[in-house]
């Protein structure tokens, strides 16, 4: 008889965003006239930069000519894209990252889950609370946790609480953990990490032979020049960190799909016989076996992000969403709500008014204002009493959503 992976039965109801979509769809069916504005999932709304579109159109033409046609590409990504990323995203900021250490993929969400393939099942794993739920759920699926408790925490995981008191940056743990997920600029709180904070993490990881999974999917939204964009800006990070990045939010690729993962060749972890094994080799082996690469057309589109036109067009897109974030911050502050984030990140983290629970506030906004956000408790127990509003939408919708919240809340 076929059996299932029982770990899936430990998962809380549904994955957060489909669960929100389910609730919104059921509301929309009951109220088909409601003009719903979605500021929940961080999905981009503005068109792809024209530099990317032109590059993809040219790539389609390449596929129509025998002399330029491409079949299977390298599983790690095309050299010309990896080179550009190494130069523009890393070396230009003083990070010693080589193109061969960059792996092109179809998403940071996928890679932050897939990376667990190359790690043992006996690691102690730390996540912040609140946290991007993929880090937790993929560990549950892999059998790295026990059951969920009454607080909504999985036994076996180490939760590092983040709150306004610690500027939404976790304290370095006093205990030893092996794998640590850090996300800066932070999803969901919009917080950033200073160089000193990241240095403390790198020192901790090196002292404890831990590996940091550094999710930098929102680095392009950093406006403060003193905030690091990459963990590799910190000395010693090549020995203890894997970094994940994405074209989804800076260049509008959520539907197009392109991302990257950096695994330095200097990074090792222990085999069961005590020997040190290069993680680059394992990830390369994993990708070569389970992945056939991102399409040539999409990689050409991503490459265009680094052209002069591409740079200025993606900058304009980022500025546009950050102006939305500024409007959301301002309007909600005027409405006497306590807001965080939204300065170096496209998410505004709001304290729910009058002690409402996150889901009660979600329902209230949906029913009263027809505005969708994301309940903070969906990101973990410590997110209770908070609510995330995404800046990814048209200006018109952001202004209208804020007007409704101010008029009706
Ligand atoms: C979010 O809303 O948190 C993001 O869109 C999720 C993601 O990028 O997968």
Coordinates of C-alpha atoms and ligand atoms in Angstrom, one line a residue:
X1 CA 0.0 0.0 0.0
X2 CA 1.3 3.4 -0.9
X3 CA 1.9 5.7 2.1
X4 CA 2.3 9.4 2.4
X5 CA 4.8 11.8 3.9
X6 CA 3.1 12.1 7.3
X7 CA 5.0 15.3 7.9
X8 CA 2.5 17.1 5.6
X9 CA -0.2 16.3 8.1
X10 CA 1.6 18.4 10.7
X11 CA 1.2 21.6 8.6
X12 CA -1.2 24.3 9.7
X13 CA -4.3 24.6 7.5
X14 CA -3.1 25.9 4.2
X15 CA -0.1 27.9 3.0
X16 CA -0.7 31.5 4.1
X17 CA -1.3 33.2 0.8
X18 CA -3.6 30.6 -0.8
X19 CA -5.5 30.6 2.5
X20 CA -5.9 34.4 2.2
X21 CA -7.0 34.0 -1.5
X22 CA -9.5 31.4 -0.4
X23 CA -11.1 33.8 2.1
X24 CA -11.0 36.7 -0.3
X25 CA -12.6 34.6 -3.1
X26 CA -15.4 33.4 -0.8
X27 CA -16.1 37.1 0.2
X28 CA -16.0 38.1 -3.5
X29 CA -18.5 35.4 -4.4
X30 CA -20.9 36.6 -1.8
X31 CA -20.3 40.3 -2.7
X32 CA -19.6 40.3 -6.4
X33 CA -20.0 44.1 -6.5
X34 CA -17.3 44.7 -3.9
X35 CA -14.3 46.7 -5.4
X36 CA -11.6 44.6 -3.7
X37 CA -8.1 46.0 -3.5
X38 CA -5.4 43.5 -2.9
X39 CA -2.4 44.6 -0.7
X40 CA -1.9 41.1 0.7
X41 CA 0.6 38.9 -1.2
X42 CA 3.6 40.9 -2.4
X43 CA 2.9 40.4 -6.0
X44 CA 4.0 43.1 -8.5
X45 CA 1.5 44.9 -10.6
X46 CA 3.6 47.1 -13.0
X47 CA 4.7 45.9 -16.4
X48 CA 8.1 44.4 -17.0
X49 CA 10.8 46.9 -17.9
X50 CA 11.0 47.5 -21.6
X51 CA 14.7 46.5 -21.6
X52 CA 13.7 43.1 -20.3
X53 CA 10.8 42.7 -22.8
X54 CA 13.0 43.7 -25.7
X55 CA 15.7 41.2 -24.6
X56 CA 13.1 38.4 -24.3
X57 CA 11.6 39.2 -27.7
X58 CA 15.1 39.0 -29.2
X59 CA 15.6 35.7 -27.4
X60 CA 12.4 34.3 -28.9
X61 CA 13.8 35.3 -32.3
X62 CA 17.0 33.4 -31.4
X63 CA 14.9 30.3 -30.7
X64 CA 13.4 30.6 -34.2
X65 CA 16.8 30.4 -36.0
X66 CA 18.8 27.1 -36.2
X67 CA 22.0 29.0 -35.7
X68 CA 21.0 30.7 -32.5
X69 CA 18.5 28.1 -31.2
X70 CA 19.1 26.8 -27.6
X71 CA 18.2 23.4 -26.2
X72 CA 19.0 22.5 -22.6
X73 CA 21.0 25.2 -21.0
X74 CA 23.5 24.8 -18.2
X75 CA 21.6 23.7 -15.0
X76 CA 23.5 26.4 -13.1
X77 CA 22.4 29.2 -15.5
X78 CA 24.1 30.8 -18.5
X79 CA 27.6 32.1 -17.9
X80 CA 26.8 35.6 -19.4
X81 CA 24.0 36.1 -16.7
X82 CA 26.1 34.8 -13.8
X83 CA 29.0 37.0 -14.8
X84 CA 26.8 40.1 -14.9
X85 CA 25.3 39.3 -11.5
X86 CA 28.7 38.6 -10.0
X87 CA 30.0 42.0 -11.2
X88 CA 27.0 44.2 -10.6
X89 CA 25.4 42.8 -7.5
X90 CA 28.4 41.5 -5.6
X91 CA 31.8 42.7 -6.8
X92 CA 30.6 46.3 -7.2
X93 CA 29.8 46.2 -3.5
X94 CA 33.2 44.7 -2.5
X95 CA 31.9 41.2 -2.2
X96 CA 34.3 38.5 -3.2
X97 CA 31.8 36.4 -5.2
X98 CA 32.7 34.6 -8.4
X99 CA 30.2 33.9 -11.2
X100 CA 30.8 30.1 -10.7
X101 CA 29.3 30.5 -7.2
X102 CA 26.0 31.8 -8.5
X103 CA 23.2 29.4 -9.4
X104 CA 20.3 30.7 -11.5
X105 CA 16.9 29.3 -10.5
X106 CA 13.2 29.9 -10.8
X107 CA 12.7 31.5 -7.4
X108 CA 14.0 32.3 -4.0
X109 CA 10.9 30.6 -2.4
X110 CA 11.8 27.4 -4.2
X111 CA 15.5 27.6 -3.4
X112 CA 15.0 28.4 0.3
X113 CA 13.0 25.2 0.5
X114 CA 15.2 23.1 -1.9
X115 CA 18.4 24.0 -0.1
X116 CA 17.3 21.6 2.7
X117 CA 18.1 18.7 0.3
X118 CA 21.8 19.0 1.0
X119 CA 21.6 19.3 4.8
X120 CA 21.2 16.5 7.3
X121 CA 18.1 15.8 9.3
X122 CA 19.8 16.3 12.6
X123 CA 20.5 20.1 12.4
X124 CA 19.1 22.5 15.0
X125 CA 17.2 25.1 13.0
X126 CA 16.5 28.7 14.0
X127 CA 13.9 31.0 12.5
X128 CA 12.7 34.4 13.6
X129 CA 9.1 34.8 14.7
X130 CA 7.4 36.3 12.8
X131 CA 9.0 34.8 9.7
X132 CA 8.4 34.1 6.0
X133 CA 6.3 30.9 6.3
X134 CA 8.2 29.0 3.6
X135 CA 11.2 28.5 5.9
X136 CA 9.1 26.9 8.6
X137 CA 6.8 24.8 6.3
X138 CA 9.6 23.3 4.3
X139 CA 11.3 22.1 7.4
X140 CA 8.0 20.6 8.6
X141 CA 7.6 18.9 5.3
X142 CA 11.2 17.5 5.5
X143 CA 10.5 16.1 8.9
X144 CA 12.8 18.5 10.8
X145 CA 10.1 19.4 13.4
X146 CA 7.6 17.8 15.8
X147 CA 4.0 18.8 16.0
X148 CA 2.6 22.3 16.3
X149 CA 1.8 23.4 19.8
X150 CA -1.0 25.6 21.2
X151 CA 1.1 28.7 20.6
X152 CA 1.3 27.9 16.9
X153 CA 5.0 26.9 17.2
X154 CA 6.5 23.6 15.9
X155 CA 8.5 21.7 18.5
X156 CA 12.1 21.1 17.5
X157 CA 12.5 24.6 15.9
X158 CA 14.2 27.4 17.7
X159 CA 12.1 30.6 17.4
X160 CA 13.9 33.9 17.8
X161 CA 11.3 36.5 18.6
X162 CA 11.4 39.8 16.8
X163 CA 9.4 42.8 17.9
X164 CA 9.4 46.6 18.1
X165 CA 11.5 46.2 21.2
X166 CA 14.4 44.7 19.3
X167 CA 13.8 46.7 16.1
X168 CA 12.5 43.5 14.6
X169 CA 16.1 42.1 14.5
X170 CA 16.6 38.9 16.5
X171 CA 19.0 38.7 19.4
X172 CA 21.9 36.4 18.8
X173 CA 20.9 33.1 20.4
X174 CA 22.6 31.9 23.6
X175 CA 22.3 28.3 22.5
X176 CA 24.0 26.6 19.6
X177 CA 22.0 26.3 16.4
X178 CA 23.2 24.8 13.1
X179 CA 21.0 26.5 10.4
X180 CA 19.7 30.0 10.8
X181 CA 17.3 31.8 8.4
X182 CA 17.7 35.5 8.2
X183 CA 15.7 37.7 5.8
X184 CA 16.8 41.4 5.3
X185 CA 15.2 43.7 4.3
X186 CA 12.7 41.7 6.3
X187 CA 9.6 40.0 5.1
X188 CA 7.1 40.6 6.8
X189 CA 8.2 43.5 9.1
X190 CA 10.2 45.6 6.6
X191 CA 13.1 45.9 9.1
X192 CA 16.7 46.1 8.0
X193 CA 20.0 44.8 9.6
X194 CA 22.9 47.1 10.2
X195 CA 26.4 46.0 9.4
X196 CA 27.1 45.5 13.1
X197 CA 24.1 43.2 13.4
X198 CA 25.1 41.1 10.5
X199 CA 28.7 41.0 11.7
X200 CA 27.4 39.6 15.1
X201 CA 25.6 36.8 13.2
X202 CA 28.6 36.0 11.0
X203 CA 30.8 35.8 14.1
X204 CA 28.2 33.6 15.8
X205 CA 27.9 31.3 12.8
X206 CA 31.7 31.0 12.5
X207 CA 32.1 30.3 16.2
X208 CA 29.4 27.6 16.1
X209 CA 30.1 26.1 12.7
X210 CA 26.6 27.2 11.7
X211 CA 25.3 28.1 8.2
X212 CA 23.2 31.3 7.7
X213 CA 20.5 31.2 5.0
X214 CA 20.4 34.8 4.0
X215 CA 17.3 35.8 2.0
X216 CA 18.0 39.1 0.3
X217 CA 15.0 39.0 -2.1
X218 CA 14.2 42.7 -1.2
X219 CA 17.8 44.1 -1.1
X220 CA 17.0 46.4 -4.1
X221 CA 14.5 48.3 -1.9
X222 CA 17.2 49.5 0.5
X223 CA 17.4 53.3 0.4
X224 CA 19.7 53.9 3.4
X225 CA 23.3 53.8 2.0
X226 CA 24.7 52.4 5.3
X227 CA 22.6 49.2 5.2
X228 CA 24.4 46.1 3.6
X229 CA 22.7 44.6 0.6
X230 CA 24.5 41.3 0.8
X231 CA 25.7 39.1 3.7
X232 CA 29.0 38.9 1.8
X233 CA 29.7 42.6 2.6
X234 CA 30.5 41.1 6.1
X235 CA 34.0 39.7 6.5
X236 CA 33.9 35.9 7.0
X237 CA 30.5 35.4 5.4
X238 CA 32.0 33.3 2.6
X239 CA 32.7 30.7 5.3
X240 CA 29.2 30.6 6.8
X241 CA 26.4 31.9 4.5
X242 CA 24.3 31.0 1.5
X243 CA 22.5 34.0 -0.1
X244 CA 19.2 34.0 -2.0
X245 CA 18.1 36.7 -4.4
X246 CA 15.4 37.3 -6.9
X247 CA 14.4 39.3 -9.9
X248 CA 10.7 39.0 -8.8
X249 CA 10.3 42.2 -6.9
X250 CA 12.9 44.6 -8.3
X251 CA 12.2 43.8 -12.0
X252 CA 8.7 42.5 -11.8
X253 CA 9.5 38.9 -12.5
X254 CA 7.0 37.2 -10.2
X255 CA 5.2 35.7 -13.2
X256 CA 8.3 35.4 -15.3
X257 CA 10.4 33.5 -12.7
X258 CA 14.1 34.1 -12.2
X259 CA 16.2 34.1 -9.1
X260 CA 19.7 33.1 -7.9
X261 CA 21.4 31.4 -5.0
X262 CA 25.0 32.0 -4.0
X263 CA 26.9 29.1 -2.6
X264 CA 30.6 30.1 -2.0
X265 CA 33.1 27.4 -2.7
X266 CA 34.7 28.1 0.7
X267 CA 31.6 26.9 2.5
X268 CA 31.7 23.5 4.2
X269 CA 29.6 21.4 6.5
X270 CA 30.2 18.1 8.3
X271 CA 29.5 14.6 6.8
X272 CA 28.5 11.9 9.3
X273 CA 32.2 10.6 9.3
X274 CA 33.3 14.0 10.6
X275 CA 34.9 15.1 7.3
X276 CA 34.3 18.6 5.8
X277 CA 32.3 18.6 2.6
X278 CA 32.0 21.6 0.2
X279 CA 28.4 22.7 0.0
X280 CA 28.9 24.1 -3.5
X281 CA 29.6 20.6 -4.8
X282 CA 26.4 19.2 -3.2
X283 CA 24.2 22.0 -4.4
X284 CA 25.7 21.7 -7.9
X285 CA 25.0 18.0 -7.8
X286 CA 21.4 18.6 -6.5
X287 CA 20.7 21.2 -9.2
X288 CA 22.2 19.1 -12.0
X289 CA 20.0 16.2 -11.0
X290 CA 16.7 17.9 -10.1
X291 CA 16.7 21.0 -12.2
X292 CA 17.1 21.8 -15.9
X293 CA 17.7 25.5 -15.5
X294 CA 15.7 28.6 -16.2
X295 CA 14.6 29.2 -19.8
X296 CA 17.0 30.9 -22.2
X297 CA 14.4 33.6 -22.9
X298 CA 13.9 34.4 -19.3
X299 CA 17.6 34.5 -18.5
X300 CA 18.1 37.0 -21.4
X301 CA 15.3 39.1 -19.8
X302 CA 17.1 39.0 -16.5
X303 CA 20.4 39.9 -18.1
X304 CA 18.8 43.1 -19.4
X305 CA 18.3 44.3 -15.8
X306 CA 22.1 45.0 -15.9
X307 CA 22.0 47.1 -19.1
X308 CA 22.0 50.9 -18.7
X309 CA 18.3 51.1 -19.7
X310 CA 17.5 48.1 -17.5
X311 CA 19.1 49.7 -14.5
X312 CA 17.3 52.9 -14.9
X313 CA 14.0 51.2 -15.6
X314 CA 14.2 48.9 -12.6
X315 CA 15.2 51.8 -10.4
X316 CA 12.1 53.6 -11.6
X317 CA 10.0 50.6 -10.7
X318 CA 11.5 50.3 -7.2
X319 CA 11.1 54.0 -6.6
X320 CA 7.4 53.7 -7.7
X321 CA 6.7 51.0 -5.2
X322 CA 8.7 52.8 -2.5
X323 CA 6.6 55.9 -3.0
X324 CA 3.5 53.7 -2.5
X325 CA 5.1 52.5 0.8
X326 CA 5.7 56.1 1.8
X327 CA 2.0 56.9 1.2
X328 CA 0.9 53.9 3.1
X329 CA 3.1 54.8 6.1
X330 CA 2.0 58.4 6.0
X331 CA -1.7 57.7 5.7
X332 CA -1.8 55.0 8.3
X333 CA 0.2 57.2 10.7
X334 CA -2.3 60.0 10.2
X335 CA -5.0 57.5 11.0
X336 CA -3.3 57.0 14.4
X337 CA -2.0 53.5 13.6
X338 CA 1.4 52.4 14.7
X339 CA 3.5 51.5 11.6
X340 CA 6.9 50.0 11.0
X341 CA 8.9 49.2 7.9
X342 CA 8.2 50.6 4.5
X343 CA 11.4 52.7 4.4
X344 CA 13.9 50.2 3.1
X345 CA 11.3 47.5 2.1
X346 CA 8.1 47.3 0.2
X347 CA 6.1 46.1 3.3
X348 CA 4.5 48.2 6.0
X349 CA 4.0 46.3 9.3
X350 CA 1.1 47.8 11.2
X351 CA 0.0 47.2 14.8
X352 CA -3.7 46.3 14.8
X353 CA -5.9 48.9 16.5
X354 CA -7.8 48.4 19.7
X355 CA -6.1 45.1 20.4
X356 CA -7.8 43.3 17.5
X357 CA -6.4 40.0 16.5
X358 CA -4.6 39.9 13.2
X359 CA -7.4 37.8 11.5
X360 CA -10.1 40.0 13.0
X361 CA -8.4 43.0 11.6
X362 CA -8.1 41.2 8.2
X363 CA -11.9 40.5 8.3
X364 CA -12.7 44.0 9.3
X365 CA -10.6 45.6 6.5
X366 CA -12.0 43.1 4.0
X367 CA -15.6 43.6 5.0
X368 CA -15.6 47.3 5.8
X369 CA -13.0 48.7 3.3
X370 CA -12.8 45.8 0.8
X371 CA -9.0 46.0 1.3
X372 CA -6.9 42.8 1.6
X373 CA -3.7 42.7 3.7
X374 CA -1.9 39.9 5.4
X375 CA -2.5 38.9 9.0
X376 CA 0.6 39.1 11.1
X377 CA -0.2 35.9 12.9
X378 CA 0.1 34.1 9.5
X379 CA 3.9 34.7 9.8
X380 CA 4.1 33.2 13.3
X381 CA 2.8 33.4 16.8
X382 CA 4.7 36.6 17.6
X383 CA 3.0 38.3 14.5
X384 CA -0.3 38.2 16.4
X385 CA -1.6 41.8 16.8
X386 CA 0.1 42.9 13.6
X387 CA -0.9 43.2 10.0
X388 CA 1.2 43.5 6.8
X389 CA 0.4 45.8 4.0
X390 CA 2.2 45.4 0.7
X391 CA 3.2 48.4 -1.4
X392 CA 3.0 46.4 -4.6
X393 CA 0.0 47.9 -6.4
X394 CA -1.0 50.7 -8.7
X395 CA -0.9 54.3 -7.3
X396 CA -4.6 54.6 -7.8
X397 CA -5.3 51.5 -5.8
X398 CA -3.0 52.4 -3.0
X399 CA -4.5 55.9 -2.7
X400 CA -8.0 54.5 -2.8
X401 CA -7.2 51.8 -0.2
X402 CA -5.8 54.4 2.1
X403 CA -8.8 56.6 1.6
X404 CA -11.2 53.8 2.5
X405 CA -9.2 52.8 5.6
X406 CA -9.1 56.4 6.8
X407 CA -12.8 57.1 6.1
X408 CA -14.2 53.8 7.4
X409 CA -12.0 52.4 10.0
Ligands
LIG1 C1 5.0 37.7 0.1 O1 3.9 38.3 0.0 O2 5.4 37.5 1.3 C2 5.7 37.2 -1.0 O3 5.1 37.6 -2.2 C3 5.9 35.8 -1.0 C4 6.9 35.4 -2.0 O4 7.7 36.1 -2.6 O5 6.9 34.2 -2.2

